[in-house]
GROMACS .gro file of C-alpha atoms in nm:
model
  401
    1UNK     CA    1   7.704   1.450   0.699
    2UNK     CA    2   7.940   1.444   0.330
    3UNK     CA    3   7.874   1.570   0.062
    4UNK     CA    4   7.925   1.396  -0.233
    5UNK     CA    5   8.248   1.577  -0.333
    6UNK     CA    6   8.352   1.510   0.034
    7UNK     CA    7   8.247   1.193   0.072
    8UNK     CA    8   8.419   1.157  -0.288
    9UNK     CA    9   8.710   1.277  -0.191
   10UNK     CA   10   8.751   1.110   0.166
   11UNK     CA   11   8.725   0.760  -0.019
   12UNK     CA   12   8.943   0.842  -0.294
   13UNK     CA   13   8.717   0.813  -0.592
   14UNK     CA   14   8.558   1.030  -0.825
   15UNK     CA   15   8.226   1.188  -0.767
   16UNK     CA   16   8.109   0.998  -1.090
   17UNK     CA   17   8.155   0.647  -0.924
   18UNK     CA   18   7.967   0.742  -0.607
   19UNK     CA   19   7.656   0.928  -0.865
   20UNK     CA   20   7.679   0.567  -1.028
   21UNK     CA   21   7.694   0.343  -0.734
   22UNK     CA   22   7.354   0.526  -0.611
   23UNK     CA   23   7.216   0.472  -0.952
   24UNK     CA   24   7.245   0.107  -0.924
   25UNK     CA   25   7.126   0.108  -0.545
   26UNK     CA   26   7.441  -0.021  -0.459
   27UNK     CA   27   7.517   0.305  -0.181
   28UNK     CA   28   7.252   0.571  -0.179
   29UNK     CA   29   7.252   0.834   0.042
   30UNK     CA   30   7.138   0.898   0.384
   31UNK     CA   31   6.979   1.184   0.292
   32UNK     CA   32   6.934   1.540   0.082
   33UNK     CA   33   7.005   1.863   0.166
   34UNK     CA   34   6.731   2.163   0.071
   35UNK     CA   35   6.866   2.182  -0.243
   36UNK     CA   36   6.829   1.813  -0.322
   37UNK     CA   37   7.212   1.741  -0.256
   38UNK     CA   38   7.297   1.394  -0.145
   39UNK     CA   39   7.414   1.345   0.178
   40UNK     CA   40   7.673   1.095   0.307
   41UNK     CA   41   7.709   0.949   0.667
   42UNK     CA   42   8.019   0.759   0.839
   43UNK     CA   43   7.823   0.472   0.825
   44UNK     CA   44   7.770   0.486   0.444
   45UNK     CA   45   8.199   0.551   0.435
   46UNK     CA   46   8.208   0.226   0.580
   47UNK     CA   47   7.964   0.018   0.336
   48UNK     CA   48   8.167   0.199   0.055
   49UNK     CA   49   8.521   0.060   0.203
   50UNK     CA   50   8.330  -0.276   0.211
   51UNK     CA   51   8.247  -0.245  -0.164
   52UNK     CA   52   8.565  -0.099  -0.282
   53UNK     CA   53   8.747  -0.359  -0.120
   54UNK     CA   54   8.548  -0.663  -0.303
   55UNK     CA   55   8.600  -0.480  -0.620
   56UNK     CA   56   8.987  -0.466  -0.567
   57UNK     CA   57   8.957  -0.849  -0.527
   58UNK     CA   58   8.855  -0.893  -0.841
   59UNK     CA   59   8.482  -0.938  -0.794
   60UNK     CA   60   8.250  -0.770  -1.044
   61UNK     CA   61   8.007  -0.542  -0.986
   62UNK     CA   62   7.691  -0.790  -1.038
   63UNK     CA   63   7.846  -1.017  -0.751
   64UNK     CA   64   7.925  -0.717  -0.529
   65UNK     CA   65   7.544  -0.596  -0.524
   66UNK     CA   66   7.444  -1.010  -0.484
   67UNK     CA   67   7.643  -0.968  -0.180
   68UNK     CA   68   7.503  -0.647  -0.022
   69UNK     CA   69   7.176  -0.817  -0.073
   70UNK     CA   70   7.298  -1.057   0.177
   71UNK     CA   71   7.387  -0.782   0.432
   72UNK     CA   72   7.760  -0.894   0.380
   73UNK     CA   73   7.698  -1.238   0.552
   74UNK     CA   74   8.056  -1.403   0.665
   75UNK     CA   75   7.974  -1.712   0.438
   76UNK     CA   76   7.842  -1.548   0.117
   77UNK     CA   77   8.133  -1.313   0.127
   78UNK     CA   78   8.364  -1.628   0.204
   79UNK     CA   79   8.202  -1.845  -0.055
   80UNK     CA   80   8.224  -1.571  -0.336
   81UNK     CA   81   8.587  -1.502  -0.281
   82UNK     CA   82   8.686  -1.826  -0.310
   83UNK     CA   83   8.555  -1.928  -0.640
   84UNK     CA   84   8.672  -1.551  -0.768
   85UNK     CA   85   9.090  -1.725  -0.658
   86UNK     CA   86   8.933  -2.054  -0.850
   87UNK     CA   87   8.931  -1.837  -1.125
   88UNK     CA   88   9.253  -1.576  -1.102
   89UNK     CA   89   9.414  -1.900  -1.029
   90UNK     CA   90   9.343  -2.086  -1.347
   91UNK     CA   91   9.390  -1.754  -1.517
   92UNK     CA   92   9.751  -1.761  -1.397
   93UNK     CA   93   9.837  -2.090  -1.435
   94UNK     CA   94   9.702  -2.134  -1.788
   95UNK     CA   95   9.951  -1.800  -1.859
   96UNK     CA   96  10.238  -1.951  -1.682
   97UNK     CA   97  10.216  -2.280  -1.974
   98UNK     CA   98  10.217  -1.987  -2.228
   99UNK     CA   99  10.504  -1.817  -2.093
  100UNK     CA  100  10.706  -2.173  -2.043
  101UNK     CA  101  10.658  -2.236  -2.416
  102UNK     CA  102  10.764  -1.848  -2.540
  103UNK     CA  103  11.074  -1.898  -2.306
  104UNK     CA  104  11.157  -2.216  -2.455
  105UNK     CA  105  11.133  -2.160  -2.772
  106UNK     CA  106  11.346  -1.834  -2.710
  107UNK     CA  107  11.586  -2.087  -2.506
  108UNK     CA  108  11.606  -2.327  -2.843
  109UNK     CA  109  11.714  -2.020  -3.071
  110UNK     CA  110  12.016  -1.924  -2.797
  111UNK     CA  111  12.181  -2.271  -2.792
  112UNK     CA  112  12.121  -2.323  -3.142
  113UNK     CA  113  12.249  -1.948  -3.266
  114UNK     CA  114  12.039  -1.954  -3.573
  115UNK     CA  115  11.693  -1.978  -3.657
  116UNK     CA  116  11.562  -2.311  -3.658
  117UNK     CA  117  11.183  -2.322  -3.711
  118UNK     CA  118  11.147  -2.676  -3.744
  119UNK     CA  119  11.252  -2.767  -3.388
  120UNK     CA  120  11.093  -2.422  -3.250
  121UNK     CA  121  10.755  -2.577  -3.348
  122UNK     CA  122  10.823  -2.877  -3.257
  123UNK     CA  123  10.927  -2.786  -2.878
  124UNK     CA  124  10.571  -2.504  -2.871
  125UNK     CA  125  10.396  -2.821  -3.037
  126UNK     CA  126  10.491  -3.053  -2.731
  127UNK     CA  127  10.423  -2.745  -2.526
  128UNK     CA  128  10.091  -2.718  -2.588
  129UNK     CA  129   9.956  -3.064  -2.604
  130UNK     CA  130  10.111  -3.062  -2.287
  131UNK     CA  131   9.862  -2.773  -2.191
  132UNK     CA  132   9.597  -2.939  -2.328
  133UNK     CA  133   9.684  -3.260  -2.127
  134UNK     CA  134   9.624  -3.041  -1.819
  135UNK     CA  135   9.369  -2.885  -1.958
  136UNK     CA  136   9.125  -2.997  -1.631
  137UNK     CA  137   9.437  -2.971  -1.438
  138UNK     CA  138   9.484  -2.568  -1.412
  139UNK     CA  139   9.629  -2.654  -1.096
  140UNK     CA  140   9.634  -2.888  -0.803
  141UNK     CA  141   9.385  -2.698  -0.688
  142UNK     CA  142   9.092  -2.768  -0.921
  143UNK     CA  143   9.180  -3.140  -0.891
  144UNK     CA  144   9.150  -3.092  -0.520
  145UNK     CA  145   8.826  -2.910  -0.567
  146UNK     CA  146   8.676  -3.259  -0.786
  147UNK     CA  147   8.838  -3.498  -0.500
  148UNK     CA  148   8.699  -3.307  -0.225
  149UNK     CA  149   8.335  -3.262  -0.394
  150UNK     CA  150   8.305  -3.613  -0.487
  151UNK     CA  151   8.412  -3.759  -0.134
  152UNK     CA  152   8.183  -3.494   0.043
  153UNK     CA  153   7.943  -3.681  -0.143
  154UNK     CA  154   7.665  -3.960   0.007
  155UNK     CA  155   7.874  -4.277  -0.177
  156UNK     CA  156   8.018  -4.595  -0.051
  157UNK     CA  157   8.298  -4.611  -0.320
  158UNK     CA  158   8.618  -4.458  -0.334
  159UNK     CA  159   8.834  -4.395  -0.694
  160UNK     CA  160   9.176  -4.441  -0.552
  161UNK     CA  161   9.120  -4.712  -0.348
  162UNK     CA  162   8.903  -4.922  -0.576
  163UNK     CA  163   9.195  -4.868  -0.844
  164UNK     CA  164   9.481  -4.919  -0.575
  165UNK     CA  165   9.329  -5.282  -0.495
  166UNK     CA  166   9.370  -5.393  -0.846
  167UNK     CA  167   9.721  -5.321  -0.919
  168UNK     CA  168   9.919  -5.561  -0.897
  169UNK     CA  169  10.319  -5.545  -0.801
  170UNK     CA  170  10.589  -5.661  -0.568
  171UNK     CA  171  10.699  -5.537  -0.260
  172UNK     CA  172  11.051  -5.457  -0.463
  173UNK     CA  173  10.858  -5.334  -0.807
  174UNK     CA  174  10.979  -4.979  -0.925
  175UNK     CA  175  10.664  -4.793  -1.033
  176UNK     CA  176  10.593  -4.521  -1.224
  177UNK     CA  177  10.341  -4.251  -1.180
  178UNK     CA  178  10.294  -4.066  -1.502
  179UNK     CA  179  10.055  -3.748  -1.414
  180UNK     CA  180  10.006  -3.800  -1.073
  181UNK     CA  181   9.826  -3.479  -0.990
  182UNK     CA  182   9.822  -3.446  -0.559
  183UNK     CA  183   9.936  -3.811  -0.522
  184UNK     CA  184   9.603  -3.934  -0.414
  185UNK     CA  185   9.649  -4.244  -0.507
  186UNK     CA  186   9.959  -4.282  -0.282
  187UNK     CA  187   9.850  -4.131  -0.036
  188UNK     CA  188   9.491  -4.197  -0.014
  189UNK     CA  189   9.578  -4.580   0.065
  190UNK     CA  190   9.879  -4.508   0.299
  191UNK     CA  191   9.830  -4.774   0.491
  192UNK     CA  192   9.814  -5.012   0.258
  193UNK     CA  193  10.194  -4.921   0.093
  194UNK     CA  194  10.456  -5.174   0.173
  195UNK     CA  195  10.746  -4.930   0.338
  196UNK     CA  196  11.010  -5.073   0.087
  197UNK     CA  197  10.824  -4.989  -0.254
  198UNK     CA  198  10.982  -4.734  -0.467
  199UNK     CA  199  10.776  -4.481  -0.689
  200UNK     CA  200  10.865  -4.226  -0.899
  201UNK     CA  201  10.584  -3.941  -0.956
  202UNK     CA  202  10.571  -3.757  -1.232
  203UNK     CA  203  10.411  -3.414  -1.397
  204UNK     CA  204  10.439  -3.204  -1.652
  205UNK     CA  205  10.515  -2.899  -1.457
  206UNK     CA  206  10.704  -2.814  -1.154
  207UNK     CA  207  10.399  -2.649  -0.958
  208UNK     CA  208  10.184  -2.930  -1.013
  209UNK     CA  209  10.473  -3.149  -0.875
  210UNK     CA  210  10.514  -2.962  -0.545
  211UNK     CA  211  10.158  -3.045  -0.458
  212UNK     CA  212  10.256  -3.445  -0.456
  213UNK     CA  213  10.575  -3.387  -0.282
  214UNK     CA  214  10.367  -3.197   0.016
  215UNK     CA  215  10.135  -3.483   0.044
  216UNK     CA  216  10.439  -3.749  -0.001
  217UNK     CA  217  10.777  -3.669   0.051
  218UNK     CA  218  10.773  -3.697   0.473
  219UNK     CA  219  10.560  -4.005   0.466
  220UNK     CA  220  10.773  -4.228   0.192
  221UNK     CA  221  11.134  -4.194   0.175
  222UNK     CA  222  11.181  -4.441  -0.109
  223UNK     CA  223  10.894  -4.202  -0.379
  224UNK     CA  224  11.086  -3.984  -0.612
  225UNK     CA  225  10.999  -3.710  -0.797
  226UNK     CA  226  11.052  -3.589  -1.175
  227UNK     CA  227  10.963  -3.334  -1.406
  228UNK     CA  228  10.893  -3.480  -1.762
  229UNK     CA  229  10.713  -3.437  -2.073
  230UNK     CA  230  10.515  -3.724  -2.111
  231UNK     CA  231  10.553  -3.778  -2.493
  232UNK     CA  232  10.904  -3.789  -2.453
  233UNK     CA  233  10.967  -3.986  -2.110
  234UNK     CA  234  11.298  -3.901  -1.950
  235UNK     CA  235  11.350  -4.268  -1.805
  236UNK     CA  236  11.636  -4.485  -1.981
  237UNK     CA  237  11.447  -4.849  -2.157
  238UNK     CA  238  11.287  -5.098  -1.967
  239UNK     CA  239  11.322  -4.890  -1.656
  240UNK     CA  240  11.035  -4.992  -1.436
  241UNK     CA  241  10.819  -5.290  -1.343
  242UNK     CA  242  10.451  -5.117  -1.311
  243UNK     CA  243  10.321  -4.786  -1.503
  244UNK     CA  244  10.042  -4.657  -1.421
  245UNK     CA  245   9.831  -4.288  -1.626
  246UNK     CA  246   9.546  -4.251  -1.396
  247UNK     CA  247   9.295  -4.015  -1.589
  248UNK     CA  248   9.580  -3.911  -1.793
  249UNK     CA  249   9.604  -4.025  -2.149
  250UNK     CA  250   9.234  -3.891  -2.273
  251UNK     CA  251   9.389  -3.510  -2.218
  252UNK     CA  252   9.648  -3.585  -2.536
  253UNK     CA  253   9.611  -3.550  -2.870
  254UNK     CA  254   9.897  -3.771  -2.891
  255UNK     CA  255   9.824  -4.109  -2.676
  256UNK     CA  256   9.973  -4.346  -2.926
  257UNK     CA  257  10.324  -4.131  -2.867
  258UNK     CA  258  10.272  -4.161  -2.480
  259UNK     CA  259  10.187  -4.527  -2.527
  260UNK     CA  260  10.477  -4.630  -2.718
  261UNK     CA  261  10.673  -4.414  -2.444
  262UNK     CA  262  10.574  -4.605  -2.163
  263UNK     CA  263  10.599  -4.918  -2.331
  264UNK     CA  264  10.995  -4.817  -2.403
  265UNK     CA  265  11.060  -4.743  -2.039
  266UNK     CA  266  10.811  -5.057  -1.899
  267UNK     CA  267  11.026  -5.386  -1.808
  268UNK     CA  268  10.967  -5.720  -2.004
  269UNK     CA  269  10.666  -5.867  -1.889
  270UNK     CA  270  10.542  -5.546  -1.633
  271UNK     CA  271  10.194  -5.421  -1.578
  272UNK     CA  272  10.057  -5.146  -1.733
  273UNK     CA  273   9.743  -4.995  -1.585
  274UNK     CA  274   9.587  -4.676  -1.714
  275UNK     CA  275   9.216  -4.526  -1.656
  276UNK     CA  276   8.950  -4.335  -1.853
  277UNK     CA  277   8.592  -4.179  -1.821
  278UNK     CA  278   8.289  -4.350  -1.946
  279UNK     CA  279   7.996  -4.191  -2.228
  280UNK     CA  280   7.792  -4.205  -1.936
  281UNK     CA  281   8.024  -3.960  -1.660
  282UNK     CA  282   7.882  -3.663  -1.529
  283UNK     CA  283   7.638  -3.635  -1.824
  284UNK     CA  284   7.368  -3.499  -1.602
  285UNK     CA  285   7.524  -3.250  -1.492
  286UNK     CA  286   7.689  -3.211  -1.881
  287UNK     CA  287   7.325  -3.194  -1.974
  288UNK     CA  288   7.224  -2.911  -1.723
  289UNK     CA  289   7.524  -2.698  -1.866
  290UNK     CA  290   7.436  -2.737  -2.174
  291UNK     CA  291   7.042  -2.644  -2.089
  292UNK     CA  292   7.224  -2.309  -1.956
  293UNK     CA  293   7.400  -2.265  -2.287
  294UNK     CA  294   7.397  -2.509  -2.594
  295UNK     CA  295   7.688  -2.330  -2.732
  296UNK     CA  296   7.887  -2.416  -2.416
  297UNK     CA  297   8.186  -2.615  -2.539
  298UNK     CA  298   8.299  -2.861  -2.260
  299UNK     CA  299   8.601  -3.138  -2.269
  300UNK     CA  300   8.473  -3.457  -2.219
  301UNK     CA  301   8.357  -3.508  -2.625
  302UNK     CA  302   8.726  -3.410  -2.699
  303UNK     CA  303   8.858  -3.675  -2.418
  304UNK     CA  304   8.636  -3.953  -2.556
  305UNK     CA  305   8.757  -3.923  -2.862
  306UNK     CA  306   9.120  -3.858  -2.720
  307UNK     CA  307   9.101  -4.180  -2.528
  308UNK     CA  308   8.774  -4.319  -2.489
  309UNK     CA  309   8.684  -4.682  -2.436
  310UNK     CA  310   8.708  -4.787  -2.787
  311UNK     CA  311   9.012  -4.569  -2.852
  312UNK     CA  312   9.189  -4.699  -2.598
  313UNK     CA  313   9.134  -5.019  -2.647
  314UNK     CA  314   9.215  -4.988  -3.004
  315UNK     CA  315   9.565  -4.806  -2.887
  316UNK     CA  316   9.671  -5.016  -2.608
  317UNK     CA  317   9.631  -5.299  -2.794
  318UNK     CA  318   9.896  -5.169  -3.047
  319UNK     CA  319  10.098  -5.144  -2.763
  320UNK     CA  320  10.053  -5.427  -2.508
  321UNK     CA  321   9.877  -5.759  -2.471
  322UNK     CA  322   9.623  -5.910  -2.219
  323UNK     CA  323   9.424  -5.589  -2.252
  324UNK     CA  324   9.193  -5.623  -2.030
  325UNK     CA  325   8.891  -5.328  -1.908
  326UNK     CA  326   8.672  -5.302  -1.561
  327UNK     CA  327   8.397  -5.084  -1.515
  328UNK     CA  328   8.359  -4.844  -1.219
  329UNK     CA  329   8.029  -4.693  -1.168
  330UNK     CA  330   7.901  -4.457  -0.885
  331UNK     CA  331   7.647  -4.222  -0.869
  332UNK     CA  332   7.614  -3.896  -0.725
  333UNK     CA  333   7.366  -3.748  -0.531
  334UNK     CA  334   7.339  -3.311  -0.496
  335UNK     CA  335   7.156  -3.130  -0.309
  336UNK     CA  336   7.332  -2.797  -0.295
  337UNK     CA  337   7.476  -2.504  -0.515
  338UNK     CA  338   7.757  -2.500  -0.284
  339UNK     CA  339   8.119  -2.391  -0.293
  340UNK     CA  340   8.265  -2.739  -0.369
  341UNK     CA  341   8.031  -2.800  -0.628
  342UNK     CA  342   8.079  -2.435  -0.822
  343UNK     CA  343   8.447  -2.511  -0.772
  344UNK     CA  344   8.419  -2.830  -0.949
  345UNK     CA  345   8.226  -2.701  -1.224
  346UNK     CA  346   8.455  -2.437  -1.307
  347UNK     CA  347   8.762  -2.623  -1.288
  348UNK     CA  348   8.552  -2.852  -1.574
  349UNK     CA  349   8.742  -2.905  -1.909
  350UNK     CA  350   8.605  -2.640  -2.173
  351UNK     CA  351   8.434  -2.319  -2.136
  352UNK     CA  352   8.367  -2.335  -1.799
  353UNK     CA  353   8.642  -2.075  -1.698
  354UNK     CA  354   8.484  -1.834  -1.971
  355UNK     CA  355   8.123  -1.824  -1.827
  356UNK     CA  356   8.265  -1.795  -1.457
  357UNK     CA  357   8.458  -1.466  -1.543
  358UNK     CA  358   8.146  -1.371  -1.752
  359UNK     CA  359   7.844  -1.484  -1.638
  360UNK     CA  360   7.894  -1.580  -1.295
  361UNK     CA  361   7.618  -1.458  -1.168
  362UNK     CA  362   7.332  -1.567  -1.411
  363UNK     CA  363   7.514  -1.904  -1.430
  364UNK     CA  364   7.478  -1.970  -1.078
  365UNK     CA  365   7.109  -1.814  -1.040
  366UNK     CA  366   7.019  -2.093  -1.321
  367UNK     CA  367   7.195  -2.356  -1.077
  368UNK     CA  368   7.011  -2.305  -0.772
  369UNK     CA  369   6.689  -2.255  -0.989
  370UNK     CA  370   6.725  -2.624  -1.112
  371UNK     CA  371   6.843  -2.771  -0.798
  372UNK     CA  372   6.535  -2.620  -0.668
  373UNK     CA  373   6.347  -2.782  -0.917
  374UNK     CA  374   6.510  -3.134  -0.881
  375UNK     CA  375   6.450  -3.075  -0.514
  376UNK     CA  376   6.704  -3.337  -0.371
  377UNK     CA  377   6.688  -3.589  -0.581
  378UNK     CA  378   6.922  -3.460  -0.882
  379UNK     CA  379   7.192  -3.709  -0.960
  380UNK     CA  380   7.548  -3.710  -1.118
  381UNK     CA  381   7.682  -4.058  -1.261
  382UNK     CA  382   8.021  -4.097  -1.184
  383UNK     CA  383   8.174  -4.371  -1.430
  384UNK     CA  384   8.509  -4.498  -1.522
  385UNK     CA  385   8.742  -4.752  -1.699
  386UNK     CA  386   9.039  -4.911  -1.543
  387UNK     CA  387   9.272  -5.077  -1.815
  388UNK     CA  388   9.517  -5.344  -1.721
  389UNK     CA  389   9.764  -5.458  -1.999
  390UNK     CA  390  10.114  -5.626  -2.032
  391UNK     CA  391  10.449  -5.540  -2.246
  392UNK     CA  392  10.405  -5.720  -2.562
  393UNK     CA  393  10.725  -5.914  -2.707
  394UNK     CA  394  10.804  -5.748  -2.998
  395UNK     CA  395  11.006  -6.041  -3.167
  396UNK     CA  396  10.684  -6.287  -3.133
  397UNK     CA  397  10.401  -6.060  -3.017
  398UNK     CA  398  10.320  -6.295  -2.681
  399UNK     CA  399  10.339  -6.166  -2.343
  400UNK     CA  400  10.631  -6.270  -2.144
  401UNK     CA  401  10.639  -6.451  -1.860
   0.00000   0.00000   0.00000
């Protein structure tokens, strides 16, 4: 038996932390001496190694107790770290896009050798629409976590394939990804590639890129690979046959600059095919957020009016001719608070990340509360837009054949 000075001192904390962690019921004592002195066993040295060591992951003190409620099951321990690297990974990322734009800016001012504000703004401008573009996009992580919910899912559709089997190229088209996230179009409908075809894949960032090249680069020798800002393309005129923005353009604040963009690089008469959400996407589960928290601020107001169905209609046809729009519409069907989901609803555009580092715990108690509720019949709808256009002919405003 320890005392608490002992046991204190054995675990490398002070006596005030273990007087605190009893107060919260988190490690109480074996027992008490005569005097009333609390008394510490190997055992309890071991449970307080345990908690120590979720703390030093980052987990707060709420979760910690949730978990010793659970006797420290594998899977609750398991589930609960990996939302917690969710989050330190957004957290890292989203500081990574603030530390690109500091260093550029600082990069501008050395070539230029004088102060030049006007094009320091303008490079932390593109910078950060940029970030907001990726907003959903932390990294190609949270995009994985929204694939692999929605496919664990009861549903007889598919995104990328329904998209791939409307695009229409040649076997010897050169297409261009803009955003491509993982590559899941590509890769997702592997079979389906002819072997000559020749991509090129682009994001905004370097780390979001590698995740494409993992999936792609062994399997298709002819995809390539770029770095580039999408308001500024980095592709000489007329450059390829097929573009293609899947869930892309409604993350700008700037689509009509992106548009004309891809229109400069996009051949006489090729294909441009680009994809929004609907009103009517996820706004169940939008709604049960917003039951949680009113004053919740989420993304997908901000991306409708970014690029939503009139907008883009609107914007495209500025751009391109033979606008045409077809409906994809799925519905969802949960049954389960379970990692996948939580993943996906913290990698959501908005405050999402905010409540997870705050109010994990009440957030999720809420969840499983109205799932129980729902029982299993709480759905999600899952709706899109896929647009196909042409380049316009800017002497007489026809399409070219």
């Amino acid at each position: 038996m320890y005392k608490t000075g002992e046991f204190a001192k054995m675990s490398g904390v002070s006596i005030r932390t273990i007087r605190y962690y009893d107060s919260k019921g988190l490690l109480t004592p074996s027992a008490y001496n005569q005097a009333g002195h609390r008394l510490y066993t190997d055992e309890d040295f071991s449970k307080l190694k345990r908690i120590l060591a979720l703390k030093y992951l980052g987990l707060s003190l709420e979760e910690v107790m949730s978990i010793k409620g659970s006797d420290f099951e594998k899977e609750n321990v398991i589930k609960t770290l990996q939302i917690q690297k969710q989050i330190l990974k957004n957290k890292i990322y989203n500081m990574k896009l603030v530390l690109a734009s500091i260093e550029e800016a600082e990069n501008n001012l050395t070539r230029n050798g004088g102060l030049e504000w006007s094009e320091t703004v303008d490079i932390v401008q593109i910078i950060e629409h940029e970030r907001a573009l990726r907003q959903k996009f932390f990294d190609s992580s949270s995009l994985s976590a929204e694939i692999e919910f929605i496919e664990q899912l009861d549903s007889d559709k598919n995104w990328y394939q329904w998209v791939f089997e409307r695009l229409v190229f040649k076997k010897e088209d050169h297409i261009l990804d803009l955003g491509c996230g993982e590559g899941s179009l590509w890769y997702k409908n592997e079979s389906r590639l002819p072997p000559s075809l020749t991509v090129t894949l682009t994001e905004v960032t370097d780390d979001l890129l590698s995740h494409a090249k993992q999936n792609l680069l062994d399997k298709f020798p002819h995809f390539e690979f770029e770095v580039a800002p999408l308001e500024k393309l980095n592709f000489p005129d007329e450059s390829f046959d097929v573009v293609i923005a899947n869930h892309v353009l409604f993350f700008s604040n700037h689509a009509d600059i992106v548009l004309a963009e891809v229109n400069r690089v996009l051949k006489k008469g090729g294909r441009f095919y680009c994809s929004t959400i609907a009103k009517e996407h996820m706004q169940e589960l939008e709604q049960l957020i917003k039951n949680y928290n009113d004053n919740i601020k989420l993304g997908k107001s901000e991306q409708l009016q970014n690029f939503g169905y009139e907008k883009a209609v609107a914007l495209l046809e500025q751009q391109f001719t033979n606008v045409e729009a077809e409906h994809y519409h799925d519905e969802l069907v949960i049954d389960s608070t379970d990692r996948l989901f939580l993943s996906y609803i913290y990698s959501m555009p908005g405050q999402m990340l905010d409540i997870a580092s705050k109010e994990k715990t009440e957030f999720e108690a809420y969840l499983k509360k109205q799932m129980r509720d729902h029982g299993s019949d709480f759905k999600i709808s899952n709706s899109h837009v896929l647009f196909s256009s042409k380049k316009m002919n800017e002497h007489e405003g026809e399409d070219v054949k």
